[in-house]
Short mmCIF file of C-alpha atoms (C1' of nucleotides) and ligand atoms in Angstrom, two decimals:
data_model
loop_
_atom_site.label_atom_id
_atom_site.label_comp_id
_atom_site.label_asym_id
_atom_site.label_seq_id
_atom_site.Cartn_x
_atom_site.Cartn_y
_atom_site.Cartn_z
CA UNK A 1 125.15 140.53 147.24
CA UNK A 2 127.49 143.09 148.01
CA UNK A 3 127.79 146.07 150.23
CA UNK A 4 127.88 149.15 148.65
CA UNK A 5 130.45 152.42 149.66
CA UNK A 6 127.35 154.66 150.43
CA UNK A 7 126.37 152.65 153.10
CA UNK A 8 130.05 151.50 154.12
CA UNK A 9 131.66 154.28 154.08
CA UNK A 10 128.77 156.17 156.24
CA UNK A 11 129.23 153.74 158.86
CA UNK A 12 133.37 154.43 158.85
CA UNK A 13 132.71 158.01 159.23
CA UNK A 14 130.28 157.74 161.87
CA UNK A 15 132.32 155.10 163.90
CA UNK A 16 135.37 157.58 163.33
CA UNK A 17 132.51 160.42 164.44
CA UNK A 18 131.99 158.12 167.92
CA UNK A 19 135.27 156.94 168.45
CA UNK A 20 137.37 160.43 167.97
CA UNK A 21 135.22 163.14 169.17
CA UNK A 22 134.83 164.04 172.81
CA UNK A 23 132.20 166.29 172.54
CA UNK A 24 133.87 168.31 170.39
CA UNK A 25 132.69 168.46 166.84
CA UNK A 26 134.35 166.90 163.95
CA UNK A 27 135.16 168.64 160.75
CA UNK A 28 134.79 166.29 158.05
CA UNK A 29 138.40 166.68 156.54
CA UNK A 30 139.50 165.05 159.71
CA UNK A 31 137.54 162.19 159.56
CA UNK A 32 138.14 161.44 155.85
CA UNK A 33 141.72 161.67 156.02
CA UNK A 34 141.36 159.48 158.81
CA UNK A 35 139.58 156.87 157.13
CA UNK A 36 140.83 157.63 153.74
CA UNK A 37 137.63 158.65 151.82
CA UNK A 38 136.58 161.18 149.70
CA UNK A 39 135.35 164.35 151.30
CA UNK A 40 132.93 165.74 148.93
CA UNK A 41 131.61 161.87 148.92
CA UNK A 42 131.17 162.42 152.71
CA UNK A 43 129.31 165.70 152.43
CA UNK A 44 126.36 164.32 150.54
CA UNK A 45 126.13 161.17 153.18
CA UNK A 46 126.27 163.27 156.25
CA UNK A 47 123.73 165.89 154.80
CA UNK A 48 121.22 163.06 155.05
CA UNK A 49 122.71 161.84 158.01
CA UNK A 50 121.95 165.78 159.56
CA UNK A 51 118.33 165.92 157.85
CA UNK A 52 117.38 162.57 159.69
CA UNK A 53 118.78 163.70 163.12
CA UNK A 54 121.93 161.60 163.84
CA UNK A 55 124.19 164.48 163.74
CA UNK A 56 124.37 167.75 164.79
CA UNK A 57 126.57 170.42 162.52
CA UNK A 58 128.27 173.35 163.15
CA UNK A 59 129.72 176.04 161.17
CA UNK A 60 132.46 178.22 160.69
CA UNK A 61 135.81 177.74 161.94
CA UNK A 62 136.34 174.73 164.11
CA UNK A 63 133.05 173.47 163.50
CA UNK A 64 132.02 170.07 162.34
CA UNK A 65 130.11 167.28 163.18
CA UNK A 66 128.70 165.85 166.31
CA UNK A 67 126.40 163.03 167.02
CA UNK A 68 123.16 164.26 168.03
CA UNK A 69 122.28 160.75 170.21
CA UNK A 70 124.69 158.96 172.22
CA UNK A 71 126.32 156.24 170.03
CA UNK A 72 124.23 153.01 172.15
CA UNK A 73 121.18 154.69 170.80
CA UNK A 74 122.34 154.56 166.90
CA UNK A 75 121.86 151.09 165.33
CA UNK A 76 123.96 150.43 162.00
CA UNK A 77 120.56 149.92 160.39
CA UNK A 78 119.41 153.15 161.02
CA UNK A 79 122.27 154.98 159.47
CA UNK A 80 122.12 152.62 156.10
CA UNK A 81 118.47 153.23 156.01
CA UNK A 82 119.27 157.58 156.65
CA UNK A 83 121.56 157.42 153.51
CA UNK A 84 119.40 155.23 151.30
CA UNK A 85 121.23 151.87 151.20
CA UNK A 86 118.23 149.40 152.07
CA UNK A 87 117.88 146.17 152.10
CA UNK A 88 116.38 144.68 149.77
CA UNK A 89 116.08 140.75 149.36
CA UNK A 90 112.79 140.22 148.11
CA UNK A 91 112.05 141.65 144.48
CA UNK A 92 108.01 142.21 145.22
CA UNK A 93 106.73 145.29 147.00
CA UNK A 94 105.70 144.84 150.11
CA UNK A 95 102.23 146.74 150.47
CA UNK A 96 100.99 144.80 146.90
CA UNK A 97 99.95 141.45 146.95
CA UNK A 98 101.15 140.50 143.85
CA UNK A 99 103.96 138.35 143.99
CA UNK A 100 106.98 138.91 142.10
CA UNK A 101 106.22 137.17 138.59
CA UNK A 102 103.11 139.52 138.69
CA UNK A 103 100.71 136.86 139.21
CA UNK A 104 98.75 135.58 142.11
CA UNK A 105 100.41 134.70 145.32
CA UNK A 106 103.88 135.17 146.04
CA UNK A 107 107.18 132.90 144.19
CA UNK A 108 108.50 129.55 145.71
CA UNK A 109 111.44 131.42 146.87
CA UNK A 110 109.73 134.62 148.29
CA UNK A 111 109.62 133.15 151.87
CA UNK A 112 113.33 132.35 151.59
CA UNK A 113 114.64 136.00 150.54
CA UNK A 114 112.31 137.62 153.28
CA UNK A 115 113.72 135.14 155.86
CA UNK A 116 117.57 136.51 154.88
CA UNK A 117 116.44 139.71 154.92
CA UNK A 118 115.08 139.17 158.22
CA UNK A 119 117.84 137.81 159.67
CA UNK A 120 120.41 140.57 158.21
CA UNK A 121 118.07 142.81 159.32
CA UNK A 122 117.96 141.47 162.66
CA UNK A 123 121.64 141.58 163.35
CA UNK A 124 122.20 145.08 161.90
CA UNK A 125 119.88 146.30 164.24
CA UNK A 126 120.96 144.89 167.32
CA UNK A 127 124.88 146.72 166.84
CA UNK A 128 124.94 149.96 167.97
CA UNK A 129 127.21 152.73 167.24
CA UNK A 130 129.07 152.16 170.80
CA UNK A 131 129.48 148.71 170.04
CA UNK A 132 131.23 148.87 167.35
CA UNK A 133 133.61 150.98 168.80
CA UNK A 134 134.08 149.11 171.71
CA UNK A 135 134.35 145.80 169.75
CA UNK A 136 131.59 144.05 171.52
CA UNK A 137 129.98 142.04 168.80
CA UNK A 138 129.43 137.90 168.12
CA UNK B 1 122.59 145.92 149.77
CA UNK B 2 120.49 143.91 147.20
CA UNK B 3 120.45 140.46 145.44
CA UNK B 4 120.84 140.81 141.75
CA UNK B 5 119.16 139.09 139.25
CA UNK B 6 121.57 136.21 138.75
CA UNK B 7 121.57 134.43 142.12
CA UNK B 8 117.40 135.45 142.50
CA UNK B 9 116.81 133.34 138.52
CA UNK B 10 119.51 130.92 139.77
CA UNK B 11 117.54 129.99 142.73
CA UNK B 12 114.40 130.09 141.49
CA UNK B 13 115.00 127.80 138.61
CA UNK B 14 116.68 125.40 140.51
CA UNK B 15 114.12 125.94 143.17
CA UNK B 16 111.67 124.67 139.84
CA UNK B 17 113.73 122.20 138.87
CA UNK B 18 113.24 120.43 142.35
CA UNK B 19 109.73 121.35 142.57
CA UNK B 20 108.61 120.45 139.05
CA UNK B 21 111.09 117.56 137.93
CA UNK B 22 109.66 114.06 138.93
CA UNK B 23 113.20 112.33 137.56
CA UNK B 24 112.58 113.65 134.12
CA UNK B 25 114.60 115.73 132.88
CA UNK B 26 112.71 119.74 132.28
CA UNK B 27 113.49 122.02 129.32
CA UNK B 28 114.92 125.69 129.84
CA UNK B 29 112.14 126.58 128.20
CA UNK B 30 109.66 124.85 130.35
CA UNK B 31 111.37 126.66 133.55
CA UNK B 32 111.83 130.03 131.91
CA UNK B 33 108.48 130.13 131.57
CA UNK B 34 106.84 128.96 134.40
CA UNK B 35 108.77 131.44 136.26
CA UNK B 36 108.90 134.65 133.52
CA UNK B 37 112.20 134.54 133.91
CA UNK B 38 114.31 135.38 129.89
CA UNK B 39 115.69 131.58 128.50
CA UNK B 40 119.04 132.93 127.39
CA UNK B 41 120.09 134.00 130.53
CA UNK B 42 119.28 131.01 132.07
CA UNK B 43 121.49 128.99 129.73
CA UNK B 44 124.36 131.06 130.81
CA UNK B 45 123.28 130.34 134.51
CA UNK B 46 122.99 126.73 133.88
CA UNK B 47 125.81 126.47 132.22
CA UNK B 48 128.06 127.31 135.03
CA UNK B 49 125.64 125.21 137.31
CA UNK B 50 126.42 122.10 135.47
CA UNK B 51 129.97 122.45 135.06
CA UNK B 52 129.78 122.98 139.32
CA UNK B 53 128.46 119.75 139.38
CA UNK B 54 124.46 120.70 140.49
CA UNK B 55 122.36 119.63 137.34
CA UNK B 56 123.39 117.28 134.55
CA UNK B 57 121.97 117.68 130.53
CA UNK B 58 120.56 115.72 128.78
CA UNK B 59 120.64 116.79 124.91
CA UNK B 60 118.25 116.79 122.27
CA UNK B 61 114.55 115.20 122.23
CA UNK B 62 112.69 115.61 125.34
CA UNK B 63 116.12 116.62 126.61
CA UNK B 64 116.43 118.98 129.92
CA UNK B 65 117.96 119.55 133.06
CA UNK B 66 117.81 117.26 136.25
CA UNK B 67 119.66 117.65 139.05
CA UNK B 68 122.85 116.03 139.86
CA UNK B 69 122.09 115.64 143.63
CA UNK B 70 119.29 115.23 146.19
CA UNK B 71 117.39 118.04 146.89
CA UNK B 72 118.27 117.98 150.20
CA UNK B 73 121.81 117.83 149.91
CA UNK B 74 122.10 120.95 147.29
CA UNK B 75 122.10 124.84 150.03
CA UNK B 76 121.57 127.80 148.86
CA UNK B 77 124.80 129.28 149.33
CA UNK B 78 125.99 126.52 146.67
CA UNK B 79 124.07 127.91 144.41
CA UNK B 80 125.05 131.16 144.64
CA UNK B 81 128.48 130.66 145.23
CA UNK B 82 128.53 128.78 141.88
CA UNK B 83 126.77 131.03 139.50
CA UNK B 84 128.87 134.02 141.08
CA UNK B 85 127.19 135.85 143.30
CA UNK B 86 129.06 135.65 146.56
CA UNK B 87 128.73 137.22 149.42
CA UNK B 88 131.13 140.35 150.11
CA UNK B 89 130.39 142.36 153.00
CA UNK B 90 134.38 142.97 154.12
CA UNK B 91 135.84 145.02 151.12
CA UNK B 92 139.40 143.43 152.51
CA UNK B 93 140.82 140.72 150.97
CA UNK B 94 140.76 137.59 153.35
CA UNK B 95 144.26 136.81 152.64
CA UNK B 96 146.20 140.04 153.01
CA UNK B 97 146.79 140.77 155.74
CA UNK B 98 146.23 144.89 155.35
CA UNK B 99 142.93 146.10 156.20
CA UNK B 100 140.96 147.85 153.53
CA UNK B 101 142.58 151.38 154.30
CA UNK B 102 145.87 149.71 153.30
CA UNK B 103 147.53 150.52 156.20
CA UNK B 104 148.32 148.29 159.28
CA UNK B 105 145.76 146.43 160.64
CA UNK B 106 141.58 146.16 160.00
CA UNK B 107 139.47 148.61 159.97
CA UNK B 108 136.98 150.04 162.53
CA UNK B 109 134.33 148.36 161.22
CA UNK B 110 135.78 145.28 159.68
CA UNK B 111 134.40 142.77 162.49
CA UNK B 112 131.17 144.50 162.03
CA UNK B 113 130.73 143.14 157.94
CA UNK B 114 132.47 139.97 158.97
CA UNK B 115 130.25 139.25 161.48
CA UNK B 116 127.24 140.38 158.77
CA UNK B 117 128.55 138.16 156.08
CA UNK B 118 128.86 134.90 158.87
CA UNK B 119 125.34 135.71 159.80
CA UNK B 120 123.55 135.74 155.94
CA UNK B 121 126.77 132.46 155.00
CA UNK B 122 125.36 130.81 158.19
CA UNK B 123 121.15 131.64 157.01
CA UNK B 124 121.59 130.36 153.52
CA UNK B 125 124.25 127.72 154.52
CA UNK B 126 121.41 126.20 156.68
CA UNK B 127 118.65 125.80 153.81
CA UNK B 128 118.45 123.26 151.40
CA UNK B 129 116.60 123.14 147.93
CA UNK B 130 114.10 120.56 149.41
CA UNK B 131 113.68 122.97 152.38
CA UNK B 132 112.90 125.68 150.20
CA UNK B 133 110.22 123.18 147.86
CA UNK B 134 108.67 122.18 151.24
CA UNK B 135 108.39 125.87 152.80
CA UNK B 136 110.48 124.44 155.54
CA UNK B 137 111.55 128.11 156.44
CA UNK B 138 111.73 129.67 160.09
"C1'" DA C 1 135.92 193.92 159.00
"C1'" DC C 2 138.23 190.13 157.00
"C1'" DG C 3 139.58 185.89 155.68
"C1'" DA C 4 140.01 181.13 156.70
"C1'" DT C 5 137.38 177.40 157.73
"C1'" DT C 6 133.59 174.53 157.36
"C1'" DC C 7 129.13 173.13 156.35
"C1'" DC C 8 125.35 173.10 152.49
"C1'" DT C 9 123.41 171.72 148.14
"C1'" DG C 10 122.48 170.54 143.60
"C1'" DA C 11 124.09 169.33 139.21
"C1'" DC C 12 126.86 166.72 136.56
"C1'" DT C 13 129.76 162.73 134.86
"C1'" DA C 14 132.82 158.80 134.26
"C1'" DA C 15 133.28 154.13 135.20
"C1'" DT C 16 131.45 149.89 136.43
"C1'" DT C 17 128.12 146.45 136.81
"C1'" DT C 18 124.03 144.33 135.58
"C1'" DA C 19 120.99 142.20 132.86
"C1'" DG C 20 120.43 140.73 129.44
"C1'" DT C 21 120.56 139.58 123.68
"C1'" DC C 22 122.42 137.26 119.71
"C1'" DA C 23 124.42 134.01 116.80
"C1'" DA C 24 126.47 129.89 115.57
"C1'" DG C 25 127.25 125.29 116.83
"C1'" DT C 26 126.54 120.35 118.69
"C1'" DA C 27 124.01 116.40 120.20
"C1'" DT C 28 119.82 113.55 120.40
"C1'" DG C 29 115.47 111.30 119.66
"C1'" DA C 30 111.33 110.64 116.97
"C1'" DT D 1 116.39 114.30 108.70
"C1'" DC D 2 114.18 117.55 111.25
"C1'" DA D 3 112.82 119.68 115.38
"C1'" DT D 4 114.22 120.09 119.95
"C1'" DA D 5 117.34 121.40 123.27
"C1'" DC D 6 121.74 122.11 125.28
"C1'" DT D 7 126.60 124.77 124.54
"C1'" DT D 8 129.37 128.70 124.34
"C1'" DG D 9 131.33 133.02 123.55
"C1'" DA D 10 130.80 137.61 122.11
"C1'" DC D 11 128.43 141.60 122.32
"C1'" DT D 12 125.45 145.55 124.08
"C1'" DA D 13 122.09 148.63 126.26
"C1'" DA D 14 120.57 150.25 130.47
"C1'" DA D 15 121.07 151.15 135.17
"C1'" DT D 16 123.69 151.99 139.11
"C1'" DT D 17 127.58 153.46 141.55
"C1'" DA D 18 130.90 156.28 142.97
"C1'" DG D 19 132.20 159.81 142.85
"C1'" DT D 20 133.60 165.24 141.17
"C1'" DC D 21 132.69 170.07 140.84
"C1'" DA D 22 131.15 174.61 141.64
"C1'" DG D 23 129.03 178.00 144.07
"C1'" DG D 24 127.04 179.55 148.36
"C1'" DA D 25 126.23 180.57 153.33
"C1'" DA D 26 127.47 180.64 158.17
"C1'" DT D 27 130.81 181.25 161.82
"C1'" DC D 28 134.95 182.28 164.41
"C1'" DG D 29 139.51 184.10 165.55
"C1'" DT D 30 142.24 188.02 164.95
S1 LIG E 1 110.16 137.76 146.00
FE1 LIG E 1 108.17 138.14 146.85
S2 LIG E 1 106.94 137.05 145.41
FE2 LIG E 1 108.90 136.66 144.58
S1 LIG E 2 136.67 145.69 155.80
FE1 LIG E 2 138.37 144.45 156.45
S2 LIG E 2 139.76 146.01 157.07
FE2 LIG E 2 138.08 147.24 156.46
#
DNA sequence: ACGATTCCTGACTAATTTAGTCAAGTATGA
DNA sequence: TCATACTTGACTAAATTAGTCAGGAATCGT
């Protein structure tokens, strides 16, 4: 049960996005020498991160990125969802009614995965961007 | 973010174990297949669970598994812990002192996946194997 | 106009991890 | 003594991860 560097390292960059820029866009060599990550890695997270609507871009010389909410309207679950790093507890679809063995109703330990997933996905959605920069969390 | 194989057949068997087992002791086999779960990765699972302490062997004839403690006294995060599948949402180490950059202090985010990690510790910290048998889930 | 900067995008790959299998052995009870 | 069942380590195939790379397109300052 570990956290991946897609969805990790999205996060950094758009914490680094909220907490550094003033406005002014970001270019993306900034931010990963700030945070020490690998730029071309960053290009292919913030191209989703763009398609979805999180953050503006712009070209060309002094251009970059800029976040296209403000940062208490951008949960951390939204952004690991936007780049494709889900969570996923329970091994049975969801729409199906098959349980996970195949077979009739769902496994003795279905109702406990769904519960943790709940509950992670509970607290990942009630941290927003500004939060995080402003250290207010439990 | 996804639970692997090895702590989902680790719980469920055990989860079978409690549910099944009336004292006697229950065959791999017997478990394997009630849940469709392969028998020789179990035995490596077990293994590891009975040198933790959590089921004890008996060999041979009508030989099996039971477990070593109440139901009730056996969490979830035991289980995991012991077959190796922990939980790591802080890519730091907990005893260095450098944050995961390398540099100084923690990272921007590092209270964020602490706080995460307390929250799912705290979830499966809180539910037992008889909780799980009994569907005593919130 | 030019050239530096920066985003844009897809294709590709190396390394790691996962999810097992396999084989040989030991203990036990019927 | 034979079938059952645990014991253990070594091995492997498949999937995933964590990137790299290359080429292109837009924009701005000079
Ligand atoms: S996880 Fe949903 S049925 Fe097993
Ligand atoms: S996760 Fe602990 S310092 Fe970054």
């Amino acid at each position: 049960m570990k956290l991946g560097t897609k969805g990790r390292y999205a996060v950094m960059a758009m914490v680094d996005l909220a907490f550094y820029s003033e406005g002014k866009p970001l270019s993306l060599t900034e931010i990963a020498e700030r945070q020490a990550l690998p730029i071309s890695y960053l290009e292919q997270l913030f191209l989703k991160l763009r398609q979805k609507g999180f953050v503006m871009s712009t070209r060309g010389h002094q251009g970059g990125y800029t976040l296209a909410k403000e940062a208490a309207s951008i949960r951390i679950s939204e952004i690991l969802e936007a780049i494709g790093e889900p969570i996923e507890t329970t091994r049975c679809k969801e729409e199906s009614e098959l349980g996970c063995l195949g077979t009739k109703g769902q496994c003795l330990t279905h109702a406990l995965w769904a519960g943790l997933g709940r509950q992670m996905q509970q607290y990942l959605n009630g941290i927003s961007l500004a939060d995080v920069c402003q250290r207010r969390l439990t």
